[in-house]
Short mmCIF file of C-alpha atoms and ligand atoms in Angstrom, two decimals:
data_model
loop_
_atom_site.label_atom_id
_atom_site.label_comp_id
_atom_site.label_asym_id
_atom_site.label_seq_id
_atom_site.Cartn_x
_atom_site.Cartn_y
_atom_site.Cartn_z
CA MET A 1 339.07 144.49 153.78
CA THR A 2 342.05 146.29 152.41
CA ALA A 3 342.16 144.12 149.12
CA THR A 4 338.23 144.80 148.34
CA ALA A 5 338.96 148.56 149.18
CA GLU A 6 341.64 149.21 146.97
CA SER A 7 340.43 146.85 144.09
CA THR A 8 337.45 149.41 144.00
CA GLY A 9 339.26 152.50 144.95
CA PHE A 10 337.30 152.96 148.32
CA ARG A 11 338.81 153.44 151.85
CA ASN A 12 336.42 151.51 154.19
CA GLN A 13 338.70 151.01 157.23
CA LEU A 14 338.88 153.14 160.23
CA PHE A 15 341.49 155.60 159.92
CA ILE A 16 343.61 156.08 163.35
CA ASN A 17 346.97 157.29 163.72
CA GLY A 18 347.74 157.26 160.15
CA GLU A 19 346.84 153.65 159.60
CA PHE A 20 343.72 152.18 157.81
CA VAL A 21 342.56 149.65 160.21
CA ASP A 22 339.50 147.02 160.88
CA ALA A 23 337.52 147.97 164.04
CA LYS A 24 339.18 145.91 166.68
CA ALA A 25 335.85 143.75 167.46
CA GLY A 26 335.56 143.39 163.39
CA GLN A 27 332.48 145.06 163.08
CA THR A 28 331.30 146.51 159.91
CA PHE A 29 328.10 148.39 158.20
CA THR A 30 327.04 148.00 154.51
CA THR A 31 326.87 151.59 152.50
CA VAL A 32 324.51 151.56 149.73
CA ASN A 33 324.31 153.24 146.40
CA PRO A 34 320.99 154.96 146.66
CA ALA A 35 320.69 155.31 143.16
CA THR A 36 321.14 151.44 142.51
CA GLU A 37 319.99 150.24 145.82
CA GLU A 38 322.82 147.91 145.57
CA ALA A 39 325.59 147.71 148.50
CA ILE A 40 328.95 149.40 147.47
CA THR A 41 331.27 147.98 150.43
CA LYS A 42 331.23 147.35 153.94
CA VAL A 43 332.44 150.09 156.44
CA ALA A 44 334.61 149.30 159.55
CA SER A 45 332.19 150.46 162.40
CA ALA A 46 334.22 151.81 165.36
CA GLY A 47 333.13 150.79 168.82
CA VAL A 48 334.24 152.09 172.31
CA GLU A 49 337.95 150.79 172.01
CA ASP A 50 338.21 152.25 168.35
CA VAL A 51 337.30 155.78 169.81
CA ASP A 52 339.50 155.55 172.54
CA ALA A 53 342.26 154.13 170.17
CA ALA A 54 341.66 157.57 167.75
CA VAL A 55 341.26 159.58 171.01
CA ARG A 56 344.80 158.44 172.32
CA ALA A 57 346.54 159.06 168.89
CA ALA A 58 345.18 162.65 168.74
CA ARG A 59 346.10 163.53 172.18
CA ALA A 60 349.53 162.22 171.66
CA GLN A 61 349.68 165.00 169.18
CA MET A 62 348.69 167.64 171.79
CA GLU A 63 351.74 166.40 173.89
CA PRO A 64 354.48 169.60 174.22
CA GLY A 65 357.20 168.18 171.91
CA SER A 66 354.68 166.24 169.78
CA GLU A 67 355.68 166.65 166.02
CA TRP A 68 352.16 168.50 165.76
CA GLN A 69 352.85 170.78 168.58
CA LYS A 70 356.56 171.43 167.42
CA MET A 71 355.76 172.55 163.87
CA LYS A 72 355.28 176.24 163.20
CA PRO A 73 351.89 177.45 162.77
CA ARG A 74 352.78 178.18 158.95
CA ASP A 75 354.01 175.08 158.58
CA ARG A 76 350.55 173.60 159.31
CA GLY A 77 349.11 176.10 157.18
CA LYS A 78 351.59 174.59 154.19
CA ILE A 79 349.88 171.29 154.69
CA LEU A 80 346.60 172.54 154.69
CA PHE A 81 347.65 174.16 151.12
CA ARG A 82 348.82 170.88 149.74
CA LEU A 83 345.66 169.49 150.67
CA ALA A 84 343.66 171.96 149.02
CA GLU A 85 345.55 172.00 146.02
CA MET A 86 345.06 167.85 146.04
CA LEU A 87 341.51 168.20 146.54
CA GLY A 88 341.01 170.46 143.68
CA ALA A 89 343.24 168.16 141.54
CA ARG A 90 341.51 164.91 142.42
CA ALA A 91 337.87 166.50 142.41
CA GLU A 92 336.85 163.90 139.60
CA GLU A 93 338.30 160.85 141.72
CA ILE A 94 336.15 162.25 145.13
CA GLY A 95 333.37 163.32 143.45
CA ARG A 96 332.33 160.00 142.00
CA ILE A 97 332.84 158.52 145.42
CA GLU A 98 330.47 160.73 147.05
CA THR A 99 328.16 160.71 144.07
CA ILE A 100 327.91 156.71 144.56
CA ASP A 101 327.69 156.87 148.20
CA ASN A 102 325.05 160.14 148.36
CA GLY A 103 323.06 160.04 145.42
CA LYS A 104 323.89 163.35 144.74
CA PRO A 105 324.73 164.60 141.13
CA ILE A 106 328.16 164.17 139.97
CA PHE A 107 327.68 168.08 138.58
CA GLU A 108 327.45 169.11 142.66
CA SER A 109 330.03 166.79 144.29
CA GLN A 110 332.67 167.36 141.50
CA PHE A 111 332.07 170.55 140.52
CA VAL A 112 330.64 172.60 143.44
CA ASP A 113 331.31 170.39 147.19
CA THR A 114 334.72 169.34 146.40
CA PRO A 115 336.19 172.80 145.02
CA ALA A 116 334.21 174.37 148.01
CA ALA A 117 335.85 172.05 150.45
CA ALA A 118 339.19 172.82 148.75
CA GLU A 119 338.47 176.81 148.91
CA CYS A 120 337.81 176.05 152.86
CA LEU A 121 341.18 174.29 153.16
CA ASP A 122 342.85 177.35 151.17
CA TYR A 123 341.07 179.89 153.34
CA PHE A 124 341.96 178.12 156.69
CA ALA A 125 345.68 177.27 155.37
CA GLY A 126 346.03 181.14 155.31
CA TRP A 127 344.68 181.70 159.11
CA ALA A 128 347.43 179.29 160.42
CA GLY A 129 350.28 181.74 161.21
CA LYS A 130 347.80 184.62 162.03
CA VAL A 131 345.83 183.42 164.92
CA THR A 132 347.04 185.62 167.63
CA GLY A 133 346.51 187.00 171.27
CA GLU A 134 347.05 190.35 172.37
CA THR A 135 349.02 192.72 174.79
CA ILE A 136 346.62 194.53 177.21
CA PRO A 137 348.18 197.32 179.17
CA ILE A 138 346.34 197.35 182.51
CA ALA A 139 349.31 198.68 185.10
CA GLU A 140 352.46 199.99 185.26
CA ASN A 141 353.84 197.30 187.38
CA ALA A 142 352.57 194.61 184.95
CA PHE A 143 352.90 193.21 181.42
CA THR A 144 349.51 191.35 180.75
CA TYR A 145 348.65 189.49 177.25
CA THR A 146 346.87 186.73 175.87
CA LEU A 147 347.71 183.69 174.35
CA ARG A 148 345.08 181.97 171.69
CA GLU A 149 345.78 178.39 172.51
CA PRO A 150 344.12 175.09 170.69
CA VAL A 151 341.15 173.47 172.67
CA GLY A 152 342.73 170.27 172.43
CA VAL A 153 341.17 167.18 170.40
CA VAL A 154 338.19 167.91 168.58
CA GLY A 155 335.24 165.49 168.40
CA ALA A 156 333.60 166.02 165.11
CA ILE A 157 330.50 164.62 164.08
CA THR A 158 329.02 165.35 160.53
CA PRO A 159 325.65 164.47 158.63
CA TRP A 160 325.35 162.89 155.30
CA ASN A 161 324.09 165.39 153.19
CA PHE A 162 327.41 167.42 152.08
CA PRO A 163 329.92 164.37 153.77
CA LEU A 164 333.04 165.67 152.52
CA MET A 165 332.57 169.47 152.29
CA LEU A 166 330.84 169.81 155.93
CA ALA A 167 333.73 167.21 157.38
CA VAL A 168 336.14 169.93 155.83
CA TRP A 169 334.32 172.80 157.54
CA LYS A 170 335.42 171.27 160.76
CA ILE A 171 338.85 170.02 159.95
CA ALA A 172 340.12 172.86 158.30
CA PRO A 173 339.78 175.75 160.91
CA ALA A 174 340.29 172.78 163.86
CA LEU A 175 343.84 171.99 162.24
CA ALA A 176 344.61 175.57 161.52
CA CYS A 177 344.43 176.15 165.01
CA GLY A 178 346.63 173.39 166.08
CA ASN A 179 344.08 171.38 167.47
CA THR A 180 343.76 167.66 166.87
CA VAL A 181 340.25 165.69 165.57
CA VAL A 182 338.31 162.73 165.67
CA LEU A 183 335.77 162.54 163.36
CA LYS A 184 333.04 160.60 162.82
CA PRO A 185 330.91 160.87 159.40
CA ALA A 186 327.39 159.84 158.90
CA GLU A 187 327.08 156.24 158.72
CA ASN A 188 325.40 156.48 155.10
CA THR A 189 328.37 158.32 153.74
CA SER A 190 331.62 157.65 155.11
CA LEU A 191 333.38 157.17 151.75
CA SER A 192 334.61 160.37 150.65
CA ILE A 193 336.15 161.70 153.97
CA LEU A 194 338.04 158.36 154.43
CA LYS A 195 339.42 159.20 151.14
CA PHE A 196 340.37 162.47 152.10
CA ALA A 197 342.24 160.81 155.12
CA GLU A 198 344.10 158.92 152.40
CA TYR A 199 345.05 162.31 150.86
CA THR A 200 346.31 163.79 154.04
CA ARG A 201 348.97 161.44 154.14
CA GLU A 202 350.39 162.15 150.66
CA CYS A 203 350.38 165.79 152.09
CA GLY A 204 352.23 165.28 154.97
CA LEU A 205 350.02 165.44 157.89
CA PRO A 206 351.64 163.61 160.76
CA ALA A 207 349.51 160.42 161.65
CA GLY A 208 347.15 161.05 164.63
CA VAL A 209 346.15 164.73 164.04
CA LEU A 210 343.26 163.49 161.87
CA ASN A 211 341.61 159.90 162.71
CA ILE A 212 338.32 159.28 161.01
CA VAL A 213 335.92 156.65 163.00
CA PRO A 214 332.89 155.89 161.04
CA GLY A 215 330.16 154.08 162.79
CA PRO A 216 326.36 154.53 164.08
CA GLY A 217 325.42 157.78 166.04
CA LYS A 218 324.05 155.85 169.04
CA VAL A 219 327.70 153.94 169.36
CA THR A 220 330.45 156.07 167.71
CA GLY A 221 329.02 159.50 168.20
CA THR A 222 328.36 158.43 171.97
CA ALA A 223 331.80 157.51 172.75
CA ILE A 224 333.23 160.46 171.50
CA ALA A 225 330.85 162.38 173.50
CA ASP A 226 331.89 160.68 176.70
CA HIS A 227 335.46 160.19 175.96
CA PRO A 228 337.37 162.31 178.90
CA GLY A 229 340.22 162.94 176.15
CA VAL A 230 337.89 164.73 174.15
CA ASP A 231 337.81 168.68 174.90
CA ALA A 232 335.37 169.92 172.33
CA ILE A 233 332.34 168.91 170.26
CA ALA A 234 331.83 170.36 166.85
CA PHE A 235 328.61 168.72 165.73
CA THR A 236 326.41 169.26 162.49
CA GLY A 237 323.54 167.43 162.26
CA SER A 238 319.65 167.25 163.19
CA THR A 239 318.37 169.71 166.31
CA GLU A 240 317.21 166.46 167.92
CA VAL A 241 320.26 164.75 168.38
CA GLY A 242 322.13 168.24 168.73
CA LYS A 243 320.15 168.42 172.09
CA ALA A 244 320.82 164.92 173.03
CA LEU A 245 324.64 165.42 172.31
CA MET A 246 324.86 168.70 174.30
CA ALA A 247 323.42 166.78 177.56
CA ARG A 248 325.74 163.97 176.90
CA ALA A 249 328.71 165.96 176.80
CA ALA A 250 328.08 168.17 179.39
CA LYS A 251 328.98 165.63 181.88
CA THR A 252 332.37 166.14 180.99
CA LEU A 253 331.92 169.78 180.23
CA LYS A 254 333.13 169.72 176.34
CA LYS A 255 333.10 172.87 174.68
CA VAL A 256 330.11 172.40 172.36
CA SER A 257 328.91 174.17 169.19
CA LEU A 258 326.03 172.88 166.93
CA GLU A 259 325.10 173.39 163.37
CA LEU A 260 321.65 172.15 163.20
CA GLY A 261 318.72 172.03 161.23
CA GLY A 262 316.33 174.82 159.71
CA LYS A 263 313.11 175.71 158.18
CA SER A 264 314.48 178.64 156.00
CA PRO A 265 312.16 181.57 154.72
CA ASN A 266 312.46 182.75 151.10
CA VAL A 267 310.41 185.73 151.27
CA VAL A 268 309.51 187.44 147.99
CA PHE A 269 307.76 190.93 147.84
CA ALA A 270 305.75 191.93 145.03
CA ASP A 271 308.24 194.66 143.54
CA ALA A 272 310.80 191.65 143.11
CA ASP A 273 312.26 190.49 140.09
CA LEU A 274 310.25 187.48 139.66
CA ASP A 275 312.10 185.58 137.10
CA ALA A 276 314.87 185.75 139.56
CA ALA A 277 312.99 185.14 142.00
CA ALA A 278 311.52 181.92 140.85
CA ARG A 279 315.08 180.89 139.51
CA GLY A 280 316.08 181.37 142.94
CA ALA A 281 313.21 179.70 144.76
CA LEU A 282 314.33 176.42 142.79
CA ASN A 283 318.00 176.81 143.58
CA ALA A 284 316.80 177.24 147.15
CA ILE A 285 314.74 173.99 147.34
CA PHE A 286 315.75 171.72 144.80
CA TYR A 287 319.45 172.13 144.86
CA GLY A 288 320.84 169.01 146.78
CA LYS A 289 317.46 167.11 146.47
CA GLY A 290 316.20 169.63 149.21
CA GLU A 291 319.03 167.80 151.48
CA VAL A 292 320.38 171.01 152.68
CA CYS A 293 320.28 172.56 156.12
CA ALA A 294 319.47 176.16 154.51
CA ALA A 295 317.08 175.17 152.38
CA GLY A 296 314.32 177.49 151.52
CA SER A 297 311.90 175.19 152.17
CA ARG A 298 309.04 177.66 152.98
CA LEU A 299 308.17 180.09 150.17
CA LEU A 300 306.51 183.18 151.58
CA VAL A 301 304.76 185.24 148.55
CA GLU A 302 303.17 188.51 148.73
CA ASP A 303 299.55 188.07 148.17
CA SER A 304 299.76 190.18 144.89
CA VAL A 305 302.08 188.20 142.84
CA HIS A 306 301.36 185.22 144.41
CA ASP A 307 299.69 183.27 141.40
CA GLU A 308 302.55 184.64 138.79
CA LEU A 309 305.23 183.34 140.80
CA LEU A 310 303.83 180.26 141.73
CA ALA A 311 303.17 179.18 137.94
CA LYS A 312 306.89 180.48 137.57
CA VAL A 313 308.31 178.32 140.00
CA SER A 314 306.04 175.23 139.42
CA GLU A 315 306.84 175.38 135.40
CA ARG A 316 310.41 175.13 136.23
CA ALA A 317 310.37 172.66 138.69
CA SER A 318 308.54 170.03 136.58
CA ARG A 319 310.94 170.11 134.31
CA MET A 320 313.31 168.88 136.68
CA VAL A 321 313.46 165.01 135.92
CA ALA A 322 315.42 162.75 138.23
CA GLY A 323 318.51 161.33 136.37
CA ASP A 324 321.55 158.75 136.81
CA PRO A 325 323.73 160.88 139.34
CA LEU A 326 327.08 160.02 137.67
CA HIS A 327 325.67 161.50 134.35
CA PRO A 328 327.21 165.08 134.08
CA LYS A 329 323.51 166.72 133.23
CA THR A 330 321.68 165.47 135.88
CA ARG A 331 320.50 168.02 138.40
CA LEU A 332 318.20 165.72 140.39
CA GLY A 333 319.49 162.94 142.36
CA ALA A 334 318.48 160.28 144.48
CA ILE A 335 317.53 160.72 147.95
CA VAL A 336 320.32 159.55 150.28
CA SER A 337 318.70 156.40 151.56
CA LYS A 338 315.54 154.70 152.03
CA VAL A 339 314.58 155.71 155.70
CA GLN A 340 315.08 159.36 154.47
CA MET A 341 312.85 158.92 151.38
CA ASP A 342 310.30 157.17 153.50
CA THR A 343 310.29 160.23 155.78
CA VAL A 344 309.91 162.47 153.03
CA LEU A 345 306.58 160.70 151.63
CA ARG A 346 305.44 160.74 155.06
CA TYR A 347 305.65 164.54 155.15
CA ILE A 348 303.91 164.87 151.58
CA GLU A 349 301.50 162.75 152.83
CA SER A 350 300.91 164.99 155.88
CA GLY A 351 300.54 167.92 153.78
CA LYS A 352 297.99 166.34 151.66
CA ASN A 353 296.17 165.20 155.14
CA GLU A 354 296.29 168.53 156.62
CA GLY A 355 294.48 170.19 153.65
CA ALA A 356 297.47 171.85 151.88
CA LYS A 357 296.84 171.92 147.81
CA LEU A 358 299.53 169.67 145.93
CA VAL A 359 300.71 171.45 143.22
CA ILE A 360 303.28 169.18 141.57
CA GLY A 361 305.15 166.31 142.21
CA GLY A 362 304.11 164.50 145.77
CA GLU A 363 305.33 161.19 144.72
CA ARG A 364 308.35 158.49 144.10
CA THR A 365 309.59 158.53 140.67
CA ASP A 366 312.58 156.46 139.28
CA ILE A 367 314.83 156.45 136.12
CA GLY A 368 314.13 154.02 134.15
CA THR A 369 315.64 151.32 135.85
CA GLY A 370 312.82 150.41 138.68
CA LYS A 371 315.56 151.31 141.13
CA GLY A 372 316.76 153.91 143.05
CA TYR A 373 315.46 156.30 145.93
CA PHE A 374 313.95 159.24 143.84
CA VAL A 375 311.28 161.55 144.32
CA LYS A 376 309.72 164.24 142.30
CA PRO A 377 310.33 167.94 142.83
CA THR A 378 307.10 168.92 145.04
CA ILE A 379 305.28 172.06 145.79
CA PHE A 380 302.54 173.02 148.09
CA ASP A 381 300.49 175.60 148.04
CA ASP A 382 297.63 177.26 150.46
CA VAL A 383 299.80 176.38 153.01
CA ASP A 384 298.70 177.14 156.50
CA PRO A 385 302.09 178.11 158.84
CA LYS A 386 300.46 175.61 161.65
CA MET A 387 300.93 172.87 159.30
CA THR A 388 303.47 170.21 160.10
CA ILE A 389 304.99 170.63 156.39
CA ALA A 390 305.44 174.48 157.22
CA ARG A 391 306.96 173.60 160.87
CA GLU A 392 309.21 170.53 160.35
CA GLU A 393 312.09 170.32 158.38
CA ILE A 394 311.56 167.40 155.80
CA PHE A 395 315.11 167.33 154.17
CA GLY A 396 313.63 166.60 150.75
CA PRO A 397 312.64 168.34 147.52
CA VAL A 398 309.36 169.62 148.92
CA LEU A 399 308.16 173.17 149.00
CA ALA A 400 305.71 174.77 151.33
CA THR A 401 304.05 178.03 149.91
CA ILE A 402 302.49 180.29 152.18
CA ARG A 403 300.88 184.06 151.56
CA PHE A 404 301.70 186.94 153.26
CA SER A 405 300.03 190.50 153.37
CA ASP A 406 302.64 193.01 154.14
CA ALA A 407 306.22 193.16 155.29
CA ASN A 408 304.91 192.89 158.95
CA ASP A 409 303.32 189.79 158.04
CA ALA A 410 305.81 188.47 156.11
CA VAL A 411 308.57 188.89 158.95
CA GLU A 412 306.01 187.24 161.42
CA LYS A 413 305.80 184.45 159.38
CA ALA A 414 309.63 184.25 158.36
CA ASN A 415 310.07 183.94 162.10
CA GLY A 416 307.46 181.70 163.12
CA THR A 417 309.49 178.61 163.69
CA MET A 418 311.67 177.18 166.04
CA TYR A 419 314.18 177.32 163.22
CA GLY A 420 316.51 180.65 162.56
CA LEU A 421 319.39 178.97 160.44
CA ALA A 422 318.92 181.22 156.70
CA ALA A 423 316.24 183.33 155.02
CA ALA A 424 316.33 185.24 151.71
CA VAL A 425 314.47 188.40 150.57
CA TRP A 426 313.61 189.65 146.97
CA THR A 427 312.80 192.80 146.79
CA ARG A 428 314.08 195.96 144.68
CA ASP A 429 313.43 198.16 147.66
CA ILE A 430 317.22 198.46 149.07
CA SER A 431 315.73 200.11 152.41
CA LYS A 432 313.27 197.38 152.79
CA ALA A 433 315.55 194.44 151.89
CA HIS A 434 318.04 195.58 154.92
CA ARG A 435 315.20 196.42 157.11
CA ILE A 436 313.78 192.72 156.77
CA ALA A 437 317.40 191.43 156.69
CA ARG A 438 317.69 192.94 160.10
CA ALA A 439 314.14 191.80 161.56
CA ILE A 440 314.76 188.09 160.78
CA LYS A 441 316.08 185.90 163.00
CA ALA A 442 318.50 183.84 161.05
CA GLY A 443 322.54 183.44 160.87
CA THR A 444 322.43 184.16 157.11
CA VAL A 445 320.17 186.35 155.24
CA TRP A 446 320.64 186.71 151.58
CA ILE A 447 319.22 189.49 149.38
CA ASN A 448 318.15 188.75 145.93
CA THR A 449 320.08 185.59 145.70
CA TYR A 450 319.85 182.01 147.51
CA ASN A 451 322.53 179.26 148.70
CA LEU A 452 325.49 181.28 148.39
CA TYR A 453 328.75 180.12 150.54
CA ASP A 454 332.05 181.42 151.03
CA PRO A 455 334.78 180.41 153.76
CA ALA A 456 335.19 183.74 154.86
CA LEU A 457 331.77 184.26 155.60
CA PRO A 458 330.41 182.74 158.90
CA PHE A 459 327.47 180.17 158.78
CA GLY A 460 325.45 178.93 161.96
CA GLY A 461 322.16 179.31 163.40
CA PHE A 462 319.94 181.38 165.65
CA LYS A 463 317.34 179.75 167.79
CA GLU A 464 317.08 175.89 167.66
CA SER A 465 319.32 176.07 164.45
CA GLY A 466 322.38 175.64 166.94
CA PHE A 467 325.33 178.11 167.95
CA GLY A 468 328.87 178.71 166.81
CA ARG A 469 329.79 179.28 163.34
CA ASP A 470 331.59 177.50 160.92
CA GLN A 471 333.89 179.08 158.28
CA GLY A 472 335.05 182.72 158.64
CA ARG A 473 337.27 183.86 161.20
CA ASP A 474 334.58 183.30 163.62
CA ALA A 475 335.03 179.68 163.21
CA LEU A 476 338.81 180.39 164.99
CA GLU A 477 336.50 180.75 168.37
CA LYS A 478 335.31 177.41 168.37
CA TYR A 479 339.02 175.76 167.99
CA THR A 480 340.74 177.99 170.40
CA GLN A 481 341.01 178.76 174.24
CA THR A 482 342.17 182.15 175.78
CA LYS A 483 344.94 182.43 178.17
CA SER A 484 345.84 185.55 180.35
CA VAL A 485 349.25 185.90 181.32
CA TRP A 486 350.11 188.66 184.09
CA VAL A 487 353.51 189.45 184.46
CA ASN A 488 354.58 191.16 187.35
CA LEU A 489 357.33 193.96 186.81
P1 NAD B 501 321.60 163.32 162.68
O1 NAD B 501 321.33 164.57 163.50
O2 NAD B 501 320.74 162.08 162.76
O3 NAD B 501 323.09 162.99 162.29
C1 NAD B 501 324.33 163.55 162.26
C2 NAD B 501 325.26 162.83 162.96
O4 NAD B 501 325.16 162.91 164.06
C3 NAD B 501 325.53 161.59 162.04
O5 NAD B 501 327.10 161.41 161.84
C4 NAD B 501 324.94 160.33 162.96
O6 NAD B 501 325.24 159.38 163.00
C5 NAD B 501 325.23 161.18 164.44
N1 NAD B 501 324.41 160.90 165.77
C6 NAD B 501 323.18 160.54 165.40
N2 NAD B 501 322.84 159.89 167.06
C7 NAD B 501 323.77 160.16 167.34
C8 NAD B 501 323.96 160.30 168.84
N3 NAD B 501 322.78 159.82 169.97
N4 NAD B 501 325.27 160.48 169.42
C9 NAD B 501 326.08 161.04 168.78
N5 NAD B 501 325.85 161.02 167.28
C10 NAD B 501 324.74 160.75 166.80
O7 NAD B 501 321.55 164.07 161.30
P2 NAD B 501 321.33 163.66 159.49
O8 NAD B 501 320.09 162.91 159.20
O9 NAD B 501 322.57 163.19 159.32
O10 NAD B 501 321.42 165.19 158.76
C11 NAD B 501 320.54 165.94 158.66
C12 NAD B 501 320.29 167.24 159.42
O11 NAD B 501 321.61 167.87 159.60
C13 NAD B 501 319.26 167.65 159.53
O12 NAD B 501 318.79 168.39 160.20
C14 NAD B 501 320.36 169.13 158.84
O13 NAD B 501 319.39 170.34 158.73
C15 NAD B 501 321.36 169.39 159.71
N6 NAD B 501 322.49 170.18 159.02
C16 NAD B 501 323.10 171.37 159.35
C17 NAD B 501 323.75 172.07 158.82
C18 NAD B 501 324.37 173.38 159.39
O14 NAD B 501 325.48 173.78 158.94
N7 NAD B 501 323.52 173.98 160.12
C19 NAD B 501 324.21 171.48 157.87
C20 NAD B 501 323.97 170.35 157.11
C21 NAD B 501 323.13 169.38 157.61
#
């Protein structure tokens, strides 16, 4: 397999203990380019025994005296800084791999996701020497203090929508805190993080600190959840799988953090800058083909500006045409897989059947090749909050427009799903903006913007969108545990 991988530039083997290896049982799965429907390569599929080998390698680097544990925290940080620089310099190479595997426009993978992953590494590299405990005075005859220690081996499981970036969101803070990682990428999109693994070797990351085990969730993911040598699970994915994983990990009482799905409300008041809100609404739902956990998939509009705003959004959306994801001008790529495209199309049918009004889109499209899993930007109006398309995460380019009458009605509707990942408020009234931001139950609220992220700002969910935070200082909580030391004086 290595020869094929090297001749195509892809890495398609497991990455265990610093080496690219085949699965012990020799199993593979095929990964497909969703824009062409052609097979890209066969990827090694990790079984229970491969996960065990990865966990052993990761455990060895958690032992006292290992290269990773002996390394000064700031020297770990230096490796992460080098990785950040390398990723930035190789954004074109890894971005291309991501685009071919995921179907997202090269504009996104090369100029947004990869730089964001590099910034995340850069940010957490800076934390490496700064994760400290405290001295806590309690009595004259005692010296008491806390140590912030790594949790140990982190089992990270990630989805296919931002394959490189979301994996780095786990890896960077975990390594900055001195842990080791066994990561399972989504089976649709394993290639970018395998390429990243190659970079980690060049940057001097000791063998075994990061291990990548592609494979199906039910086999490889379950093996990670079950393995007694894994101390913590850092998961990003659907709410359904997150719940199952948490139950599974409870058997060995792993520390679990879950970054799950969303059905985020994008609330536009009548006093908003409607042109800015229309641009924001478009970015909120159609960026990344709507395969964004924080996608603004519910557009909540105040009655009096409903028609005007909807006209602006629809006019702009109808100009968004799917294109070859590798073309630099393309802004709408291919849905990640046939399975996901079929799911999106089923939701569109349910919207029609339940009585929502289809304004634009609503069907599959192509880019002149007769191939590829492309779906037109789709907008529904007259959506009732009880309809399936208003409640369930579609994870595709489908917008549900819902009216509201006043601020109370807006908040009630905004909070009316089981999710609480993100939200936005558009208004020129600064007091109202802050009041609504407090009232909405979500981990992130944008005011007069959408889809902005920074490694310094925590990201994660309320309600059934999960718990635990990626990014920011909060992420360090996931990857450390506190030890209290009492010295009798
Ligand atoms: P998914 O839950 O189907 O899969 C996520 C990962 O879990 C994959 O690696 C998959 O192989 C693995 N998996 C599946 N079944 C498993 C099992 N039984 N045991 C262990 N692992 C298992 O999600 P997806 O379809 O890859 O991604 C889309 C979902 O991810 C959406 O719900 C989206 O909202 C969510 N998401 C959340 C965030 C966030 O930060 N909150 C970010 C991106 C995506």
